[in-house]
Short mmCIF file of C-alpha atoms in Angstrom, two decimals:
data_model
loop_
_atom_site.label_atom_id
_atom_site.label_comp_id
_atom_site.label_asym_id
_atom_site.label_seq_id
_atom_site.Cartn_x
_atom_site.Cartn_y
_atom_site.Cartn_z
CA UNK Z 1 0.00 0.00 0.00
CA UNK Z 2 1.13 3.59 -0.65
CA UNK Z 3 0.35 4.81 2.57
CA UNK Z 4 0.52 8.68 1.13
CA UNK Z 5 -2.28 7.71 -1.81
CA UNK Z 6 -3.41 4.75 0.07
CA UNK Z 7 -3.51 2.73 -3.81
CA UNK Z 8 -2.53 -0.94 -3.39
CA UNK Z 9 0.88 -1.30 -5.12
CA UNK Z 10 1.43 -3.99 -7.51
CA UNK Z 11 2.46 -7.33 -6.21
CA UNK Z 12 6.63 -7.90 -6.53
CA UNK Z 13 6.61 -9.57 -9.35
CA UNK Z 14 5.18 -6.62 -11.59
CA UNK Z 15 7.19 -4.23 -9.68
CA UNK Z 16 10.39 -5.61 -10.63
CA UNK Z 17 9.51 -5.18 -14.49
CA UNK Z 18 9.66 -1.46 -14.88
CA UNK Z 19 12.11 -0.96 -12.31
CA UNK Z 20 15.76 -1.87 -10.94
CA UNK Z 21 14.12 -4.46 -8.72
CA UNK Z 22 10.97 -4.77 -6.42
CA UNK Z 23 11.59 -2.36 -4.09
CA UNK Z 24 8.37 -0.68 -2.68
CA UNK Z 25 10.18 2.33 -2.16
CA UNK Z 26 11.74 2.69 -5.75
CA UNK Z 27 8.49 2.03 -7.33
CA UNK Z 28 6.52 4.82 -5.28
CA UNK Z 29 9.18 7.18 -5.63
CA UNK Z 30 10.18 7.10 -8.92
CA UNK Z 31 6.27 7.03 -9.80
CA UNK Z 32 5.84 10.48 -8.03
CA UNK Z 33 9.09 12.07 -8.99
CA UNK Z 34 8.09 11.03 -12.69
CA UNK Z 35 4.80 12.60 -12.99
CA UNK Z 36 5.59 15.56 -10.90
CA UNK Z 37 8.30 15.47 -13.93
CA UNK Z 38 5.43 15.39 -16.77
CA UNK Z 39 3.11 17.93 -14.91
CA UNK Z 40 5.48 20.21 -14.69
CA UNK Z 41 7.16 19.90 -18.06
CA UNK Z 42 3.19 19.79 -19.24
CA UNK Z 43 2.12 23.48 -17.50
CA UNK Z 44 5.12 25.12 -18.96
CA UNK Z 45 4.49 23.91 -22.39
CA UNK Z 46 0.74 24.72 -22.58
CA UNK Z 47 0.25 27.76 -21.23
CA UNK Z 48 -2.02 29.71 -21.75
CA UNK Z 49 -4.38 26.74 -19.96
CA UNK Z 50 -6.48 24.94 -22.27
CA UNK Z 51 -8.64 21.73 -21.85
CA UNK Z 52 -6.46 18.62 -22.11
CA UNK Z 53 -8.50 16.30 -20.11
CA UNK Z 54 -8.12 13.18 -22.31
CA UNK Z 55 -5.06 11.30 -21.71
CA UNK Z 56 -3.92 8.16 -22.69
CA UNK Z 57 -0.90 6.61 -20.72
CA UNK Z 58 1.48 4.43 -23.60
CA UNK Z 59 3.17 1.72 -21.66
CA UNK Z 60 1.51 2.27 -18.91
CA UNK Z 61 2.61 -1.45 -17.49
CA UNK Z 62 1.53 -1.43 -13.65
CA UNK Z 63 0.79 2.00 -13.36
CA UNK Z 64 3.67 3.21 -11.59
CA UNK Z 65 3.18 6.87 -13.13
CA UNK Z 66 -0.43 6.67 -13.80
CA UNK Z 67 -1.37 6.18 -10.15
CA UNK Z 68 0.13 9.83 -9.62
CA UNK Z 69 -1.56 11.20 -13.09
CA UNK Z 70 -4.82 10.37 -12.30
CA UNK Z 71 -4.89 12.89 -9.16
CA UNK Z 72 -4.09 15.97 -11.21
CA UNK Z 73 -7.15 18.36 -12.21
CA UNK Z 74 -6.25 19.17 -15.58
CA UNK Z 75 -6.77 14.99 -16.55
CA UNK Z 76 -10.66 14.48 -17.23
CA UNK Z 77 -9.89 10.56 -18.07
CA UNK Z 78 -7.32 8.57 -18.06
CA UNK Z 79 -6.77 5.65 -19.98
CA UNK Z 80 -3.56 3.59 -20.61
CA UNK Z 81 -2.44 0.30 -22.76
CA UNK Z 82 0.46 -2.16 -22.58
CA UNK Z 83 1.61 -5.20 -24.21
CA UNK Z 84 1.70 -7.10 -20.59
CA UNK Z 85 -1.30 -8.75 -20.08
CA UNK Z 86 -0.65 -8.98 -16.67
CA UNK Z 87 0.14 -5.66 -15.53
CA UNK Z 88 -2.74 -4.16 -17.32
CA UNK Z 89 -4.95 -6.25 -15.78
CA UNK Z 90 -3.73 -5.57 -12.28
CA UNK Z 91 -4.52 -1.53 -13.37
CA UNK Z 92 -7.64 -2.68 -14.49
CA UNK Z 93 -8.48 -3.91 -10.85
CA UNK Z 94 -7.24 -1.41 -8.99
CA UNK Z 95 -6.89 1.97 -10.61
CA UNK Z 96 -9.19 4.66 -11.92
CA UNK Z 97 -9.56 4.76 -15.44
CA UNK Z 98 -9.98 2.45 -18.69
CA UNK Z 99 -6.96 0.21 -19.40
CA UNK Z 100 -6.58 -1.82 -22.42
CA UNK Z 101 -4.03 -4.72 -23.78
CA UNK Z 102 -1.95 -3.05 -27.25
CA UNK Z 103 -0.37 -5.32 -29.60
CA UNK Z 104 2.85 -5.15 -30.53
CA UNK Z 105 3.05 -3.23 -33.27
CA UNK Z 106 0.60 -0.61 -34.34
CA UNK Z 107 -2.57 0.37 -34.45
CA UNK Z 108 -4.52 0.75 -30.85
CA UNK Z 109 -7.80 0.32 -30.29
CA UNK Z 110 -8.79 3.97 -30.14
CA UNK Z 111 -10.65 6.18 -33.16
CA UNK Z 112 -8.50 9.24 -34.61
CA UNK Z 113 -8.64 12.14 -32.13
CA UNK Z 114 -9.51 10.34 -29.07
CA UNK Z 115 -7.26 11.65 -26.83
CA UNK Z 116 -5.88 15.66 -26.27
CA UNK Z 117 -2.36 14.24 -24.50
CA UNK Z 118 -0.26 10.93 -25.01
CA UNK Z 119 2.23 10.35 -22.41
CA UNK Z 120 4.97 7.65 -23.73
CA UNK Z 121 7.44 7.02 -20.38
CA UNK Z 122 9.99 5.18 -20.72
CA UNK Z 123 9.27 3.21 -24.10
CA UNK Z 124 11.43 4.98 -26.97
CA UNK Z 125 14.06 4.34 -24.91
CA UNK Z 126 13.70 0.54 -25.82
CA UNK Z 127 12.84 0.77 -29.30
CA UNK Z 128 14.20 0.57 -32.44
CA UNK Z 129 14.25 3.29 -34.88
CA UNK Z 130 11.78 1.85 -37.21
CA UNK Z 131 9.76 0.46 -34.24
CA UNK Z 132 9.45 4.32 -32.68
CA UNK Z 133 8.68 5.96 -36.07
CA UNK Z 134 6.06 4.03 -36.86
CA UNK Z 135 4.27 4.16 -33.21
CA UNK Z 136 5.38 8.12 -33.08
CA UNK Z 137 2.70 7.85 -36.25
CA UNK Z 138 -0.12 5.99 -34.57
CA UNK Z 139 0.14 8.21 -31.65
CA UNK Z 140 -0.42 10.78 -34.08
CA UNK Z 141 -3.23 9.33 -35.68
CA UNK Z 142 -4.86 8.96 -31.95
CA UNK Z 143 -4.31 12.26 -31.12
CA UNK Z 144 -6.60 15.79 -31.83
CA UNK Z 145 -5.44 18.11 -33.80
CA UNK Z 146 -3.12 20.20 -31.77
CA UNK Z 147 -2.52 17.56 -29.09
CA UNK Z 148 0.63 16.94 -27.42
CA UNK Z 149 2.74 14.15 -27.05
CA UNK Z 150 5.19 13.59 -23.67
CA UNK Z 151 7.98 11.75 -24.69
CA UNK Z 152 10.96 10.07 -22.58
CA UNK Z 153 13.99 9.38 -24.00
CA UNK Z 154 18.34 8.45 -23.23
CA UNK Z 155 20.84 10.65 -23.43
CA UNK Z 156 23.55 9.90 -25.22
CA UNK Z 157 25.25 10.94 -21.95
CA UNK Z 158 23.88 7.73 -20.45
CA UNK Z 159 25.65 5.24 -22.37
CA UNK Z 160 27.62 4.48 -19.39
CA UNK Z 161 24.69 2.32 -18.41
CA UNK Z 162 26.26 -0.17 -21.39
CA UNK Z 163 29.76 -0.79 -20.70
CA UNK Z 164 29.01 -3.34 -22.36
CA UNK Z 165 28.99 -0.73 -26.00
CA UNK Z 166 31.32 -1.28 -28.32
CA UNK Z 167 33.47 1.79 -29.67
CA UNK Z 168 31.82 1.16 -33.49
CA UNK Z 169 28.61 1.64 -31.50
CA UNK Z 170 29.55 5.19 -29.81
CA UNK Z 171 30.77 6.20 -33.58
CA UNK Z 172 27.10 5.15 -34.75
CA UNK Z 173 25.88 7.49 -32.01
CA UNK Z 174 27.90 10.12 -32.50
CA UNK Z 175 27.97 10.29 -36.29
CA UNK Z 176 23.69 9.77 -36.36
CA UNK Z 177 23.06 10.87 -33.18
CA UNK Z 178 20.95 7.20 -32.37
CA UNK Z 179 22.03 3.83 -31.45
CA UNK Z 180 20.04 0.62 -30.58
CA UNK Z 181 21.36 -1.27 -28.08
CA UNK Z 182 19.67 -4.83 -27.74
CA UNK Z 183 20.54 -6.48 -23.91
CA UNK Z 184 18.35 -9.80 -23.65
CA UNK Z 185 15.08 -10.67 -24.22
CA UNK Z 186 13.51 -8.21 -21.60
CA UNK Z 187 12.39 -5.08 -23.65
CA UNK Z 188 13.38 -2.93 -20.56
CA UNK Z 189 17.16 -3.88 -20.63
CA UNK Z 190 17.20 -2.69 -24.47
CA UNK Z 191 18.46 0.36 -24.89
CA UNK Z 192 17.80 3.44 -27.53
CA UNK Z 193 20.33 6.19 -26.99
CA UNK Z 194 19.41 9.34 -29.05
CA UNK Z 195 19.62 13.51 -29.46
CA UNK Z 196 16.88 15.66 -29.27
CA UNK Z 197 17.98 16.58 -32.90
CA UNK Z 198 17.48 12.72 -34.02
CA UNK Z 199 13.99 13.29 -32.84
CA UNK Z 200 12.95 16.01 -35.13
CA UNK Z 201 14.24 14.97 -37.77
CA UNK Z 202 12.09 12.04 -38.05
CA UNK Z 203 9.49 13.00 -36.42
CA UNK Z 204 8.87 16.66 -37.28
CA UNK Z 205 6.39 16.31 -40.21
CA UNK Z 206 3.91 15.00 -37.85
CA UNK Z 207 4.88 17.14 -34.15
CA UNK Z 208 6.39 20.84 -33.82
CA UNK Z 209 8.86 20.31 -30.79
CA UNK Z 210 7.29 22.74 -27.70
CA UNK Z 211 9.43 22.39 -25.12
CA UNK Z 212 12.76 19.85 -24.38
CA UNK Z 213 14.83 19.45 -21.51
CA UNK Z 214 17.97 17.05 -21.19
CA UNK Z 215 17.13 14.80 -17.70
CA UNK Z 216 13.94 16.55 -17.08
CA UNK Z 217 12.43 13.21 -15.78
CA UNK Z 218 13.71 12.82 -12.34
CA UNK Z 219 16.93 14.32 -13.39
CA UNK Z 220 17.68 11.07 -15.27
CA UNK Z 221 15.32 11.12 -18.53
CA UNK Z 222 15.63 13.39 -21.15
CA UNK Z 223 11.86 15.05 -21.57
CA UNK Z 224 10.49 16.73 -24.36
CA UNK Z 225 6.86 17.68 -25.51
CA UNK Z 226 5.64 17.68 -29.34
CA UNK Z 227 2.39 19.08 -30.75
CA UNK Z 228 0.23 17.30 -33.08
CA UNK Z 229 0.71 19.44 -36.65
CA UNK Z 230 -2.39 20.73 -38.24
CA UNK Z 231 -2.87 18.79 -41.79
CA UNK Z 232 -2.16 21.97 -43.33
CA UNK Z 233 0.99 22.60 -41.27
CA UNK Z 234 2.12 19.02 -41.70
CA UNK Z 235 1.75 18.88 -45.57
CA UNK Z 236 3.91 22.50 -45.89
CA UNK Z 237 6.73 21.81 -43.75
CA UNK Z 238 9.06 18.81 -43.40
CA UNK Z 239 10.49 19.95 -40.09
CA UNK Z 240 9.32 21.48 -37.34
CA UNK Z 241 10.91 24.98 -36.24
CA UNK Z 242 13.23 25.23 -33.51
CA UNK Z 243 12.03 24.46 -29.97
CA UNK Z 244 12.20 27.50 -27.70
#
């Protein structure tokens, strides 16, 4: 139990797959610390206030930010989806909002527009390049017109996470300014090392870059917030201008 939200917390087992181990305490402070994170980074980058109540949590997995999310005033509904079965259905017992099983690889479950803000934590960061370019496109597609996107990413300062790189891989970063790192066969020990400049390149015909900070989540994270192009914007320019 988090005794400060008094929300059951998921049992060890589902802890210990979106974190460094099971640890109650990890899990409920890295939960807060991240969404303070996002709410912060989210009231900077929309201001003047305007109504983003629908939000849809990508990768939610147990809920470890969502539990925090779903307290804030501006959210009207929260819903969130993940590939593990089990961890959604845990959220599905014991959290407010609608939670929902995604498949692998695109599209959701969800009609064009459904949802004002997408919040993607932690999930880029273990994806290829072709993987994250083609869900950066369904998010789009799921998102209103002017909607924003909350992305996580790594640093490329973070590659001391991998000693395990290879110097050919820290000349692919540096030279591209992305590397994929496959670990094992756990998705969270992948790892997908990029610039903020990587980013728009690919995926500026689709979001205009609002705000970016380097380790804005929790100090370890890189943040940065996109909004949804208009068709008209989209179809005239092929990046997005510089983020302020």
């Amino acid at each position: 139990m988090d005794r400060l939200s008094l929300t059951p917390l998921p049992p060890p087992a589902l802890r210990a797959r979106v974190g460094l181990g099971s640890s109650r305490t990890e899990f409920i402070e890295v939960g807060r610390r991240a969404a303070a994170s996002i709410l912060g980074a989210f009231e900077e980058a929309t201001r003047p206030t305007g109504d983003y109540g629908r939000w849809l949590d990508f990768g939610c997995g147990c809920g470890r930010v969502a539990r925090y999310l779903i307290d804030s005033s501006r959210i009207r509904g929260m819903s969130g989806v993940d590939i593990d079965r089990p961890a959604v259905s845990w959220c599905r017992r014991h959290l407010l909002g609608d939670f929902g099983v995604s498949r692998p690889r695109p599209p959701l479950d969800f009609d064009g527009g459904a949802f004002d803000v997408v919040c993607a934590v932690s999930v880029f960061s273990h994806m290829r390049e072709s993987e994250q370019d083609a869900w950066v496109a369904e998010l789009c597609r799921v998102l209103r017109d002017g909607g924003i996107l909350i992305a996580t990413t790594l640093s490329p300062e973070l590659t001391w996470t991998r000693p395990d790189l290879t110097e050919a891989q820290h000349v692919v970063l540096r030279d591209t300014g992305f590397l994929y790192a496959p670990a094992s066969d756990r998705f969270n020990d992948n790892a997908a090392f990029q610039t903020i400049e990587s980013q728009r390149s690919r995926w500026g015909t689709l979001f205009a870059l609002e705000w970016s900070r380097p380790f804005g989540l929790a100090d370890y994270m890189d943040l940065s917030i996109w909004r949804k192009r208009s068709p008209t914007a989209a179809s005239a320019s092929s990046l997005p201008a510089a983020a302020g």
